[in-house]
Short mmCIF file of C-alpha atoms (C1' of nucleotides) in Angstrom, two decimals:
data_model
loop_
_atom_site.label_atom_id
_atom_site.label_comp_id
_atom_site.label_asym_id
_atom_site.label_seq_id
_atom_site.Cartn_x
_atom_site.Cartn_y
_atom_site.Cartn_z
CA MET A 18 -0.09 0.07 0.04
CA ALA A 19 1.46 3.43 -1.04
CA VAL A 20 1.31 6.33 1.21
CA THR A 21 1.45 9.98 -0.07
CA VAL A 22 1.15 13.45 1.41
CA ASP A 23 -0.75 16.14 -0.35
CA VAL A 24 -0.60 19.77 0.80
CA VAL A 25 -3.39 22.39 0.62
CA VAL A 26 -1.46 25.77 0.82
CA LEU A 27 -3.83 28.80 1.20
CA THR A 28 -3.01 32.40 0.88
CA ILE A 29 -4.84 35.67 0.27
CA ARG A 30 -4.07 37.36 -3.09
CA ASP A 31 -6.02 40.10 -4.74
CA ASP A 32 -8.51 40.05 -1.95
CA GLU A 33 -9.32 36.45 -2.77
CA LEU A 34 -8.65 33.04 -0.91
CA GLN A 35 -6.37 31.12 -3.15
CA VAL A 36 -4.82 27.80 -3.24
CA LEU A 37 -1.52 26.65 -4.66
CA LEU A 38 -1.85 24.00 -7.45
CA VAL A 39 0.75 22.37 -9.65
CA GLU A 40 0.26 21.01 -13.10
CA ARG A 41 0.84 17.27 -13.37
CA GLY A 42 3.61 16.24 -15.70
CA VAL A 43 2.87 12.41 -15.84
CA GLU A 44 -0.10 10.26 -16.05
CA PRO A 45 -2.44 9.68 -14.56
CA PHE A 46 -4.21 13.11 -15.02
CA ARG A 47 -1.38 14.57 -16.95
CA GLY A 48 -1.82 18.16 -17.57
CA ARG A 49 -4.60 18.38 -14.96
CA LEU A 50 -4.11 20.68 -11.85
CA ALA A 51 -3.36 18.94 -8.55
CA LEU A 52 -2.17 19.62 -5.00
CA PRO A 53 1.48 19.64 -4.43
CA GLY A 54 2.50 16.42 -2.92
CA GLY A 55 4.23 12.94 -3.29
CA PHE A 56 5.26 9.78 -1.68
CA ILE A 57 6.55 9.55 1.87
CA ARG A 58 10.09 8.04 1.90
CA ALA A 59 11.22 5.09 3.80
CA GLU A 60 12.76 6.91 6.80
CA GLU A 61 10.45 9.98 6.82
CA ASP A 62 7.67 11.09 9.06
CA ALA A 63 4.63 12.51 7.37
CA GLU A 64 5.03 16.28 8.17
CA PRO A 65 8.71 16.52 6.95
CA ALA A 66 7.58 14.69 3.85
CA ALA A 67 4.94 17.44 3.19
CA ARG A 68 7.54 20.09 3.69
CA ARG A 69 9.91 18.49 1.41
CA GLU A 70 7.45 18.11 -1.42
CA LEU A 71 6.26 21.72 -0.99
CA ALA A 72 9.90 22.84 -1.35
CA GLU A 73 10.64 20.61 -4.18
CA GLU A 74 7.47 21.40 -6.28
CA THR A 75 6.70 25.12 -5.33
CA ALA A 76 9.86 26.64 -3.73
CA LEU A 77 7.81 27.30 -0.71
CA GLY A 78 8.90 26.34 2.47
CA GLY A 79 11.00 27.46 5.43
CA GLU A 80 10.37 26.79 9.29
CA SER A 81 7.93 29.59 9.51
CA LEU A 82 5.36 28.25 7.22
CA TYR A 83 2.29 27.14 9.01
CA LEU A 84 1.54 23.54 8.57
CA GLU A 85 -1.01 21.19 10.20
CA GLN A 86 -2.37 17.70 9.58
CA LEU A 87 -5.86 17.81 7.98
CA ARG A 88 -6.95 14.35 7.36
CA THR A 89 -6.22 11.04 5.66
CA PHE A 90 -8.04 9.88 2.56
CA ALA A 91 -8.02 6.15 1.98
CA ALA A 92 -10.88 5.36 -0.34
CA PRO A 93 -10.07 2.23 -2.13
CA HIS A 94 -10.11 3.63 -5.86
CA ARG A 95 -9.16 7.24 -5.27
CA ASP A 96 -6.03 6.60 -7.37
CA PRO A 97 -6.42 4.65 -10.69
CA ARG A 98 -2.78 3.20 -10.40
CA GLY A 99 -3.79 1.25 -7.30
CA ARG A 100 -4.15 1.47 -3.63
CA VAL A 101 -2.74 4.93 -2.50
CA VAL A 102 -3.56 6.45 1.01
CA THR A 103 -2.92 10.15 1.24
CA VAL A 104 -2.23 12.20 4.37
CA ALA A 105 -3.50 15.60 3.66
CA TYR A 106 -1.89 18.62 5.22
CA LEU A 107 -3.03 22.27 5.44
CA ALA A 108 -0.59 25.10 5.05
CA ILE A 109 -0.99 28.91 5.41
CA ALA A 110 1.21 31.27 3.68
CA PRO A 111 1.37 35.09 3.54
CA ASP A 112 1.23 36.57 0.11
CA LEU A 113 4.86 36.97 -0.14
CA PRO A 114 6.60 37.83 -3.41
CA VAL A 115 7.21 33.99 -3.63
CA PRO A 116 8.72 32.67 -6.87
CA VAL A 117 6.12 30.05 -7.49
CA GLY A 118 7.11 27.63 -10.09
CA GLY A 119 9.73 25.59 -8.17
CA THR A 120 13.09 23.94 -8.63
CA ASP A 121 11.30 20.79 -9.95
CA ALA A 122 10.55 22.89 -13.11
CA ARG A 123 6.74 22.09 -12.72
CA ALA A 124 4.42 24.90 -13.25
CA ALA A 125 2.95 25.94 -9.88
CA ARG A 126 0.20 28.64 -9.49
CA TRP A 127 -2.28 30.17 -7.29
CA GLN A 128 -6.08 29.66 -7.99
CA PRO A 129 -8.90 31.07 -6.29
CA VAL A 130 -10.56 28.46 -4.06
CA TRP A 131 -14.08 29.28 -5.35
CA SER A 132 -13.21 28.09 -8.79
CA VAL A 133 -12.02 24.88 -7.33
CA LEU A 134 -15.01 24.56 -4.92
CA SER A 135 -17.52 25.23 -7.73
CA ARG A 136 -15.70 22.74 -9.95
CA ASP A 137 -15.03 25.33 -12.65
CA VAL A 138 -11.42 24.19 -12.37
CA GLU A 139 -11.40 20.41 -12.24
CA LEU A 140 -8.55 18.83 -10.17
CA ALA A 141 -6.87 15.39 -10.30
CA PHE A 142 -7.76 12.56 -8.00
CA ASP A 143 -10.14 13.65 -5.11
CA HIS A 144 -8.27 16.80 -4.66
CA ALA A 145 -11.26 19.16 -4.87
CA GLY A 146 -12.74 17.35 -1.75
CA ILE A 147 -9.35 17.77 -0.10
CA VAL A 148 -9.30 21.50 -0.76
CA GLU A 149 -12.83 21.57 0.57
CA HIS A 150 -11.76 20.05 3.89
CA GLY A 151 -8.76 22.44 3.94
CA VAL A 152 -10.90 25.68 3.50
CA ASP A 153 -13.53 24.33 6.18
CA ARG A 154 -10.64 23.93 8.62
CA ALA A 155 -9.04 27.32 8.01
CA ARG A 156 -12.50 28.95 8.41
CA SER A 157 -13.21 27.24 11.79
CA LYS A 158 -9.62 27.82 13.13
CA LEU A 159 -9.87 31.60 12.58
CA GLU A 160 -12.62 31.50 15.15
CA TYR A 161 -10.75 30.17 18.18
CA THR A 162 -7.21 30.39 17.22
CA THR A 163 -4.68 33.08 16.17
CA LEU A 164 -4.25 31.43 12.77
CA ALA A 165 -5.21 34.54 10.82
CA THR A 166 -1.74 36.07 11.51
CA ALA A 167 -0.24 33.13 9.42
CA PHE A 168 -1.85 34.77 6.40
CA CYS A 169 0.05 38.01 7.12
CA PRO A 170 3.71 38.89 6.58
CA GLU A 171 5.83 39.36 9.63
CA VAL A 172 4.53 42.89 10.41
CA PHE A 173 1.15 43.87 9.26
CA THR A 174 -1.50 46.54 9.86
CA MET A 175 -4.90 45.97 11.74
CA THR A 176 -6.69 46.47 8.35
CA GLU A 177 -4.69 43.61 6.73
CA LEU A 178 -5.53 41.15 9.53
CA ARG A 179 -9.11 42.16 9.25
CA ARG A 180 -9.22 41.50 5.56
CA VAL A 181 -8.00 38.05 6.36
CA TYR A 182 -11.20 37.35 8.31
CA GLU A 183 -13.40 39.11 5.75
CA VAL A 184 -11.94 37.30 2.75
CA VAL A 185 -11.87 33.82 4.47
CA TRP A 186 -15.22 34.13 5.85
CA GLY A 187 -16.78 36.11 3.10
CA VAL A 188 -18.22 38.58 5.46
CA SER A 189 -17.66 42.27 6.33
CA ILE A 190 -16.44 43.13 9.73
CA ASP A 191 -16.84 46.42 11.60
CA ALA A 192 -13.18 47.81 11.68
CA ARG A 193 -13.75 49.57 14.96
CA ASN A 194 -15.07 46.64 16.86
CA PHE A 195 -12.60 44.34 15.37
CA HIS A 196 -9.79 46.62 16.48
CA ARG A 197 -10.85 46.65 20.02
CA LYS A 198 -11.44 42.81 20.17
CA VAL A 199 -7.92 41.85 18.97
CA THR A 200 -6.12 44.47 21.02
CA ASN A 201 -7.91 43.32 24.07
CA ALA A 202 -7.17 39.60 23.45
CA ASP A 203 -3.92 38.80 25.35
CA ASP A 204 -0.72 37.91 23.39
CA PHE A 205 -2.62 37.94 19.97
CA LEU A 206 -0.63 41.08 18.72
CA GLU A 207 2.44 42.91 19.72
CA PRO A 208 2.74 46.45 18.60
CA THR A 209 5.94 47.22 17.03
CA GLY A 210 5.59 50.96 17.62
CA GLU A 211 6.17 51.80 14.01
CA ARG A 212 3.66 53.19 11.58
CA ARG A 213 3.16 52.55 7.90
CA VAL A 214 2.34 55.65 5.64
CA LEU A 215 0.02 54.70 2.78
CA GLU A 216 -0.90 56.58 -0.24
CA THR A 217 -3.83 58.29 1.57
CA GLY A 218 -5.26 58.43 5.16
CA ARG A 219 -3.87 58.24 8.66
CA PRO A 220 -0.81 56.05 9.10
CA ALA A 221 -1.60 52.62 10.48
CA ALA A 222 0.25 51.18 13.57
CA LEU A 223 2.28 48.11 12.65
CA TYR A 224 1.88 44.77 14.65
CA ARG A 225 3.79 41.51 14.84
CA ARG A 226 2.25 38.00 15.92
CA GLY A 227 2.16 37.50 19.77
CA PRO A 228 2.94 34.25 21.39
CA ALA A 229 -0.79 33.33 21.87
CA ARG A 230 -2.08 30.46 19.71
CA THR A 231 -5.54 30.28 20.96
CA LEU A 232 -8.16 33.08 20.96
CA PHE A 233 -10.18 33.77 23.91
CA PRO A 234 -12.96 34.92 23.87
CA PRO A 235 -13.31 33.44 20.36
CA MET A 236 -14.21 35.30 17.38
CA LEU A 237 -17.96 34.55 16.72
CA ARG A 238 -19.37 33.94 13.52
CA THR A 239 -22.99 32.77 13.25
CA ALA A 240 -22.82 31.13 9.86
CA PHE A 241 -20.62 30.45 6.91
CA PRO A 242 -21.85 32.09 3.78
CA PRO A 243 -20.90 29.81 0.69
CA VAL A 244 -17.53 30.57 -0.85
CA LEU A 245 -18.07 32.98 -3.75
CA PRO A 246 -15.94 35.03 -6.31
CA SER A 247 -14.79 37.70 -3.71
CA ASP A 248 -17.58 39.88 -2.41
CA PRO A 249 -17.08 40.47 1.27
CA ASP A 250 -19.11 43.60 1.38
CA SER A 251 -22.46 42.07 1.13
CA MET B 23 4.19 0.18 3.66
CA ALA B 24 1.41 -1.12 5.81
CA VAL B 25 -1.51 0.82 6.82
CA THR B 26 -3.65 0.18 10.07
CA VAL B 27 -6.49 1.73 11.94
CA ASP B 28 -6.55 2.25 15.75
CA VAL B 29 -9.63 3.20 17.64
CA VAL B 30 -9.70 5.30 20.84
CA VAL B 31 -13.11 4.42 22.33
CA LEU B 32 -14.19 6.61 25.20
CA THR B 33 -17.10 6.13 27.72
CA ILE B 34 -17.96 7.23 31.11
CA ARG B 35 -18.07 4.48 33.64
CA ASP B 36 -18.07 4.92 37.46
CA ASP B 37 -17.97 8.55 36.95
CA GLU B 38 -14.58 8.39 35.24
CA LEU B 39 -13.62 8.87 31.63
CA GLN B 40 -12.51 5.39 30.34
CA VAL B 41 -10.85 4.05 27.19
CA LEU B 42 -11.20 0.60 25.75
CA LEU B 43 -8.13 -1.50 25.44
CA VAL B 44 -7.29 -5.02 24.26
CA GLU B 45 -4.55 -7.27 25.54
CA ARG B 46 -2.20 -8.08 22.73
CA GLY B 47 -1.98 -11.74 21.99
CA VAL B 48 1.00 -11.63 19.55
CA GLU B 49 4.39 -10.03 19.47
CA PRO B 50 5.60 -7.31 19.49
CA PHE B 51 4.40 -5.95 22.98
CA ARG B 52 2.51 -9.50 23.53
CA GLY B 53 0.46 -9.13 26.82
CA ARG B 54 0.70 -5.43 26.82
CA LEU B 55 -2.48 -3.29 26.53
CA ALA B 56 -3.09 -1.62 23.16
CA LEU B 57 -5.90 0.22 21.44
CA PRO B 58 -8.38 -2.05 19.28
CA GLY B 59 -7.33 -1.82 15.60
CA GLY B 60 -5.70 -3.68 12.75
CA PHE B 61 -4.74 -3.69 9.13
CA ILE B 62 -6.90 -2.04 6.44
CA ARG B 63 -8.02 -4.63 3.79
CA ALA B 64 -7.33 -4.20 0.04
CA GLU B 65 -10.88 -3.14 -0.87
CA GLU B 66 -11.83 -1.24 2.30
CA ASP B 67 -11.85 2.41 3.13
CA ALA B 68 -10.35 3.46 6.54
CA GLU B 69 -13.67 4.13 8.59
CA PRO B 70 -15.27 0.64 7.74
CA ALA B 71 -11.96 -0.89 8.72
CA ALA B 72 -12.20 0.86 12.01
CA ARG B 73 -15.72 -0.24 12.52
CA ARG B 74 -14.88 -3.88 11.52
CA GLU B 75 -11.91 -4.05 13.83
CA LEU B 76 -13.98 -2.74 16.79
CA ALA B 77 -16.63 -5.27 16.22
CA GLU B 78 -14.24 -8.06 15.78
CA GLU B 79 -12.06 -7.25 18.84
CA THR B 80 -14.50 -5.79 21.27
CA ALA B 81 -18.09 -6.77 20.06
CA LEU B 82 -18.68 -3.04 20.24
CA GLY B 83 -20.22 -1.47 17.04
CA GLY B 84 -23.56 -0.77 15.41
CA GLU B 85 -24.46 2.20 13.04
CA SER B 86 -25.10 4.32 16.12
CA LEU B 87 -21.65 4.34 17.44
CA TYR B 88 -20.08 7.75 17.08
CA LEU B 89 -17.00 7.59 15.09
CA GLU B 90 -14.63 10.11 13.44
CA GLN B 91 -11.13 10.38 12.15
CA LEU B 92 -8.59 11.72 14.74
CA ARG B 93 -5.27 11.91 12.89
CA THR B 94 -2.54 9.83 11.23
CA PHE B 95 0.64 8.70 12.96
CA ALA B 96 3.52 8.01 10.62
CA ALA B 97 6.75 8.19 12.51
CA PRO B 98 9.34 5.86 10.87
CA HIS B 99 10.04 3.51 13.80
CA ARG B 100 6.68 3.59 15.62
CA ASP B 101 6.32 -0.11 15.03
CA PRO B 102 9.41 -2.35 15.53
CA ARG B 103 8.16 -4.91 12.70
CA GLY B 104 8.74 -2.20 10.03
CA ARG B 105 7.15 0.87 8.48
CA VAL B 106 3.51 1.06 9.67
CA VAL B 107 1.30 3.99 9.26
CA THR B 108 -1.87 4.17 11.37
CA VAL B 109 -5.07 6.14 11.00
CA ALA B 110 -6.34 6.83 14.39
CA TYR B 111 -10.13 7.10 15.01
CA LEU B 112 -12.15 8.46 18.01
CA ALA B 113 -15.37 6.69 18.98
CA ILE B 114 -17.70 7.76 21.85
CA ALA B 115 -19.99 4.95 23.53
CA PRO B 116 -22.49 5.14 26.23
CA ASP B 117 -21.94 3.08 29.27
CA LEU B 118 -24.16 0.14 27.90
CA PRO B 119 -24.22 -3.17 29.43
CA VAL B 120 -21.70 -4.06 26.50
CA PRO B 121 -20.23 -7.59 26.59
CA VAL B 122 -16.77 -6.45 26.30
CA GLY B 123 -14.26 -9.24 25.42
CA GLY B 124 -15.24 -9.84 21.92
CA THR B 125 -15.87 -12.58 19.53
CA ASP B 126 -11.91 -12.61 18.63
CA ALA B 127 -11.62 -14.09 22.25
CA ARG B 128 -9.28 -11.36 22.99
CA ALA B 129 -9.52 -9.74 26.37
CA ALA B 130 -10.88 -6.20 26.11
CA ARG B 131 -11.47 -3.91 29.04
CA TRP B 132 -12.04 -0.34 30.00
CA GLN B 133 -9.29 1.52 31.71
CA PRO B 134 -9.51 4.99 33.35
CA VAL B 135 -7.83 7.52 30.82
CA TRP B 136 -5.93 9.04 33.71
CA SER B 137 -3.98 5.89 34.30
CA VAL B 138 -2.98 5.86 30.56
CA LEU B 139 -2.10 9.56 30.49
CA SER B 140 -0.17 9.52 33.63
CA ARG B 141 1.73 6.34 32.16
CA ASP B 142 0.69 4.20 35.25
CA VAL B 143 -0.37 1.86 32.63
CA GLU B 144 1.95 1.44 29.68
CA LEU B 145 0.52 0.95 26.31
CA ALA B 146 1.94 -0.83 23.27
CA PHE B 147 3.57 1.32 20.35
CA ASP B 148 2.68 5.00 20.55
CA HIS B 149 -0.75 4.40 21.70
CA ALA B 150 -0.54 6.48 24.87
CA GLY B 151 0.11 9.43 22.72
CA ILE B 152 -2.96 8.43 20.51
CA VAL B 153 -5.06 8.33 23.53
CA GLU B 154 -3.96 11.79 24.60
CA HIS B 155 -4.94 13.04 21.19
CA GLY B 156 -8.42 11.53 21.56
CA VAL B 157 -9.05 12.96 24.92
CA ASP B 158 -8.01 16.41 23.78
CA ARG B 159 -10.36 16.14 20.79
CA ALA B 160 -13.41 14.86 22.92
CA ARG B 161 -12.70 17.65 25.38
CA SER B 162 -12.67 20.32 22.65
CA LYS B 163 -15.67 19.06 20.75
CA LEU B 164 -17.89 19.07 23.83
CA GLU B 165 -17.52 22.93 23.64
CA TYR B 166 -19.02 23.53 20.33
CA THR B 167 -20.73 20.41 19.24
CA THR B 168 -23.69 18.23 20.75
CA LEU B 169 -21.07 15.30 21.14
CA ALA B 170 -21.77 14.94 24.69
CA THR B 171 -25.03 13.12 23.87
CA ALA B 172 -22.96 10.33 22.27
CA PHE B 173 -21.80 9.50 25.89
CA CYS B 174 -25.48 8.92 26.94
CA PRO B 175 -27.92 6.16 26.20
CA GLU B 176 -30.88 6.93 24.08
CA VAL B 177 -32.83 8.46 26.70
CA PHE B 178 -31.18 10.28 29.49
CA THR B 179 -31.72 12.93 32.26
CA MET B 180 -30.22 16.33 32.49
CA THR B 181 -28.11 15.27 35.30
CA GLU B 182 -26.64 12.42 33.27
CA LEU B 183 -25.72 14.80 30.46
CA ARG B 184 -24.32 17.24 32.81
CA ARG B 185 -22.14 14.41 34.23
CA VAL B 186 -20.53 14.04 30.95
CA TYR B 187 -19.34 17.61 30.90
CA GLU B 188 -18.16 17.37 34.40
CA VAL B 189 -16.30 14.05 34.08
CA VAL B 190 -14.76 14.94 30.78
CA TRP B 191 -13.58 18.34 31.64
CA GLY B 192 -12.88 17.75 35.27
CA VAL B 193 -14.92 20.68 36.48
CA SER B 194 -18.11 21.14 38.32
CA ILE B 195 -20.95 22.86 36.68
CA ASP B 196 -23.84 24.68 38.17
CA ALA B 197 -26.94 22.48 37.56
CA ARG B 198 -29.34 25.22 37.18
CA ASN B 199 -27.56 27.30 34.71
CA PHE B 200 -26.60 24.12 32.75
CA HIS B 201 -30.28 23.19 32.53
CA ARG B 202 -31.32 26.62 31.16
CA LYS B 203 -28.43 26.70 28.60
CA VAL B 204 -29.01 23.35 27.03
CA THR B 205 -32.86 23.74 27.02
CA ASN B 206 -32.38 27.08 25.26
CA ALA B 207 -30.04 25.69 22.61
CA ASP B 208 -32.21 24.76 19.58
CA ASP B 209 -32.54 21.11 18.66
CA PHE B 210 -29.97 20.01 21.09
CA LEU B 211 -32.41 17.81 23.17
CA GLU B 212 -35.89 16.63 22.68
CA PRO B 213 -38.10 15.98 25.67
CA THR B 214 -39.59 12.48 25.64
CA GLY B 215 -42.43 13.77 28.08
CA GLU B 216 -41.40 10.77 30.34
CA ARG B 217 -39.98 11.03 33.84
CA ARG B 218 -37.66 8.76 35.68
CA VAL B 219 -38.14 8.12 39.43
CA LEU B 220 -35.02 7.60 41.24
CA GLU B 221 -34.37 6.15 44.87
CA THR B 222 -34.80 9.68 46.26
CA GLY B 223 -35.62 13.24 45.06
CA ARG B 224 -37.95 14.68 42.48
CA PRO B 225 -38.37 12.63 39.23
CA ALA B 226 -36.21 13.91 36.43
CA ALA B 227 -37.52 14.56 33.05
CA LEU B 228 -35.92 12.24 30.23
CA TYR B 229 -34.58 13.55 26.88
CA ARG B 230 -33.39 12.21 23.59
CA ARG B 231 -30.70 13.64 21.25
CA GLY B 232 -32.02 16.38 19.13
CA PRO B 233 -31.04 16.69 15.27
CA ALA B 234 -28.52 19.55 16.07
CA ARG B 235 -24.86 18.57 15.74
CA THR B 236 -23.41 22.07 16.51
CA LEU B 237 -23.98 24.02 19.68
CA PHE B 238 -24.52 27.67 19.50
CA PRO B 239 -23.53 29.52 21.51
CA PRO B 240 -21.04 27.11 22.65
CA MET B 241 -20.24 25.77 26.12
CA LEU B 242 -17.37 28.08 27.36
CA ARG B 243 -14.62 26.80 29.47
CA THR B 244 -11.76 28.89 30.28
CA ALA B 245 -9.16 26.27 30.78
CA PHE B 246 -8.65 22.49 30.92
CA PRO B 247 -7.46 21.23 34.33
CA PRO B 248 -5.19 18.14 33.97
CA VAL B 249 -6.87 14.71 33.86
CA LEU B 250 -6.81 13.41 37.46
CA PRO B 251 -8.30 10.39 39.21
CA SER B 252 -11.96 11.70 39.19
CA ASP B 253 -12.49 14.61 41.23
CA PRO B 254 -14.87 16.95 39.49
CA ASP B 255 -15.98 18.68 42.67
CA SER B 256 -12.79 20.72 43.14
"C1'" DT C 15 -10.43 71.99 2.84
"C1'" DC C 16 -11.64 67.54 1.34
"C1'" DA C 17 -11.14 62.39 0.98
"C1'" DA C 18 -9.71 58.29 3.15
"C1'" DA C 19 -8.17 55.54 6.46
"C1'" DA C 20 -7.27 54.85 11.73
"C1'" DG C 21 -8.77 54.65 16.09
"C1'" DT C 22 -12.23 56.00 20.56
"C1'" DG C 23 -16.63 56.49 23.23
"C1'" DT C 24 -21.40 55.28 24.11
"C1'" DT C 25 -25.40 52.68 24.27
"C1'" DG C 26 -28.44 48.81 23.98
"C1'" DT C 27 -28.72 43.91 24.34
"C1'" DA C 28 -27.73 38.90 24.85
"C1'" DG C 29 -25.70 35.64 27.34
"C1'" DG C 30 -22.93 34.25 31.47
"C1'" DT C 31 -22.24 33.32 36.75
"C1'" DA C 32 -23.91 33.14 41.31
"C1'" DC C 33 -27.21 32.09 44.21
"C1'" DA C 34 -31.99 32.57 46.58
"C1'" DC C 35 -35.86 29.94 46.24
"C1'" DC C 36 -39.75 26.55 45.01
"C1'" DC C 37 -41.21 21.55 43.50
"C1'" DA C 38 -41.88 16.48 43.86
"C1'" DT C 39 -40.64 12.31 45.61
"C1'" DG C 40 -39.36 8.44 49.35
"C1'" DG C 41 -38.64 7.34 54.00
"C1'" DC D 21 -41.54 16.67 58.08
"C1'" DC D 22 -37.22 16.01 56.38
"C1'" DA D 23 -33.49 14.84 52.96
"C1'" DT D 24 -32.53 14.61 48.40
"C1'" DG D 25 -32.32 15.85 43.92
"C1'" DG D 26 -35.10 18.78 40.05
"C1'" DG D 27 -36.20 23.17 38.24
"C1'" DT D 28 -37.34 28.68 38.13
"C1'" DG D 29 -36.41 33.62 39.06
"C1'" DT D 30 -33.35 37.34 39.47
"C1'" DA D 31 -29.32 40.48 40.20
"C1'" DC D 32 -25.12 41.53 38.41
"C1'" DC D 33 -21.45 41.45 34.95
"C1'" DT D 34 -18.98 40.87 30.51
"C1'" DA D 35 -18.84 41.14 25.91
"C1'" DC D 36 -20.56 42.12 21.42
"C1'" DA D 37 -23.16 44.93 17.49
"C1'" DA D 38 -24.17 49.40 16.02
"C1'" DC D 39 -22.81 53.67 15.16
"C1'" DA D 40 -21.40 58.77 16.13
"C1'" DC D 41 -17.31 60.96 16.52
"C1'" DT D 42 -12.25 62.39 16.59
"C1'" DT D 43 -7.40 61.92 14.54
"C1'" DT D 44 -3.71 61.95 11.08
"C1'" DT D 45 -2.23 61.88 6.66
"C1'" DG D 46 -1.84 63.04 1.13
"C1'" DA D 47 -3.65 65.67 -2.67
#
DNA sequence: TCAAAAGTGTTGTAGGTACACCCATGG
DNA sequence: CCATGGGTGTACCTACAACACTTTTGA
């Protein structure tokens, strides 16, 4: 029985939640988009395998990349080549100027998640279902953890952090209440003391992630609207 | 690479959170206690494999048994026989008069989780760590889902349900506020109209699980005290 | 002086905790 | 009538949504 890892890497680009996909160079599903991933090596644990595949196929990586196990998919005929069980991982990346398109010479690219969830873009294997799980997990974890900061660069403004919630949840959030809430939560954010001057408007204070990993009290959100082509202001 | 399933079955017996363990009949770890589980068959998905192993080894089963995937453990040397990856499942069972000790003739028995977590009882492989994950998951899910009812028989009293929270979390809960809270949550409980007369005291109303699977607003619990030998009244 | 973005103050309300109090049964 | 457990009412407090208002910049 073969065991692989597949990674759902999420980021926010152009005010949309996007997922990292690679074009398959070999059969089956040659030319089709798929999640980055591959076989676990003989002396390798699953998480290192996920990090390695990500680095090889997409040039994304580093210790700082947030990575957690999602779940395992083991349906008997999910891979036409035979019995392949895959351990899926969820990664969250900031929208860095990342040279996507890795050393493995395979074309990697970002794709809006709504295009995958709506099946406008068809992925190889059962990868669309895996992306669905990843998005669900990310949406839930924003509620009760400080995961949102994983979408942000090392220093960021309050508005950037708020956009994470708005884009991932597909809702609009009152900037003023949000500000109070996250600054009151212990160890969520650390002010750098610096300010960023934008093209227009008052300069925004800059923050860095704090040591907290859970958020109490949690961000409450009554329901998840469906994932749609970017319209958080409805 | 071999793939197995292992199941953490939790229940409440004698006002303690207990886990179902089987005594290993073969090497490695012969005679040692372990989680029920075994190899996935060629044409079998992981969850059916978990249900089958549970039925074979512990005579526990049925469609009604709550079962969810926990996570996958794939450390290279977790099994001395060679490379074995295991998909761990979490099951929750009511304290039925279950004939534990299954058709497979292997001795199955309940063990208080604190004895496992404290390492007073040493389990085979990395199963102690898996139990730890299962307990953590159950404790978290009581907060924001209706999972607590899975510990109860089909009809139950308010006090039985409250004992679930008290035992799993190791805290004491105000009976009066708890009553209001769960009766206000939509579709959590359905009153049967019946009452149960106990040895002493006013008869308690009987309830059945409602259709709700999530709990809103969630049960809040500021912190998890460590799992100890049964003392929820501290 | 205006537009735009950042940030504060205030008010109404929902839901939480703590606890006094009443209800129904067996002995 | 008392002990025991079931269930309601109420006061107080915290946290959140809504929204008016002030601050700081570039053009």
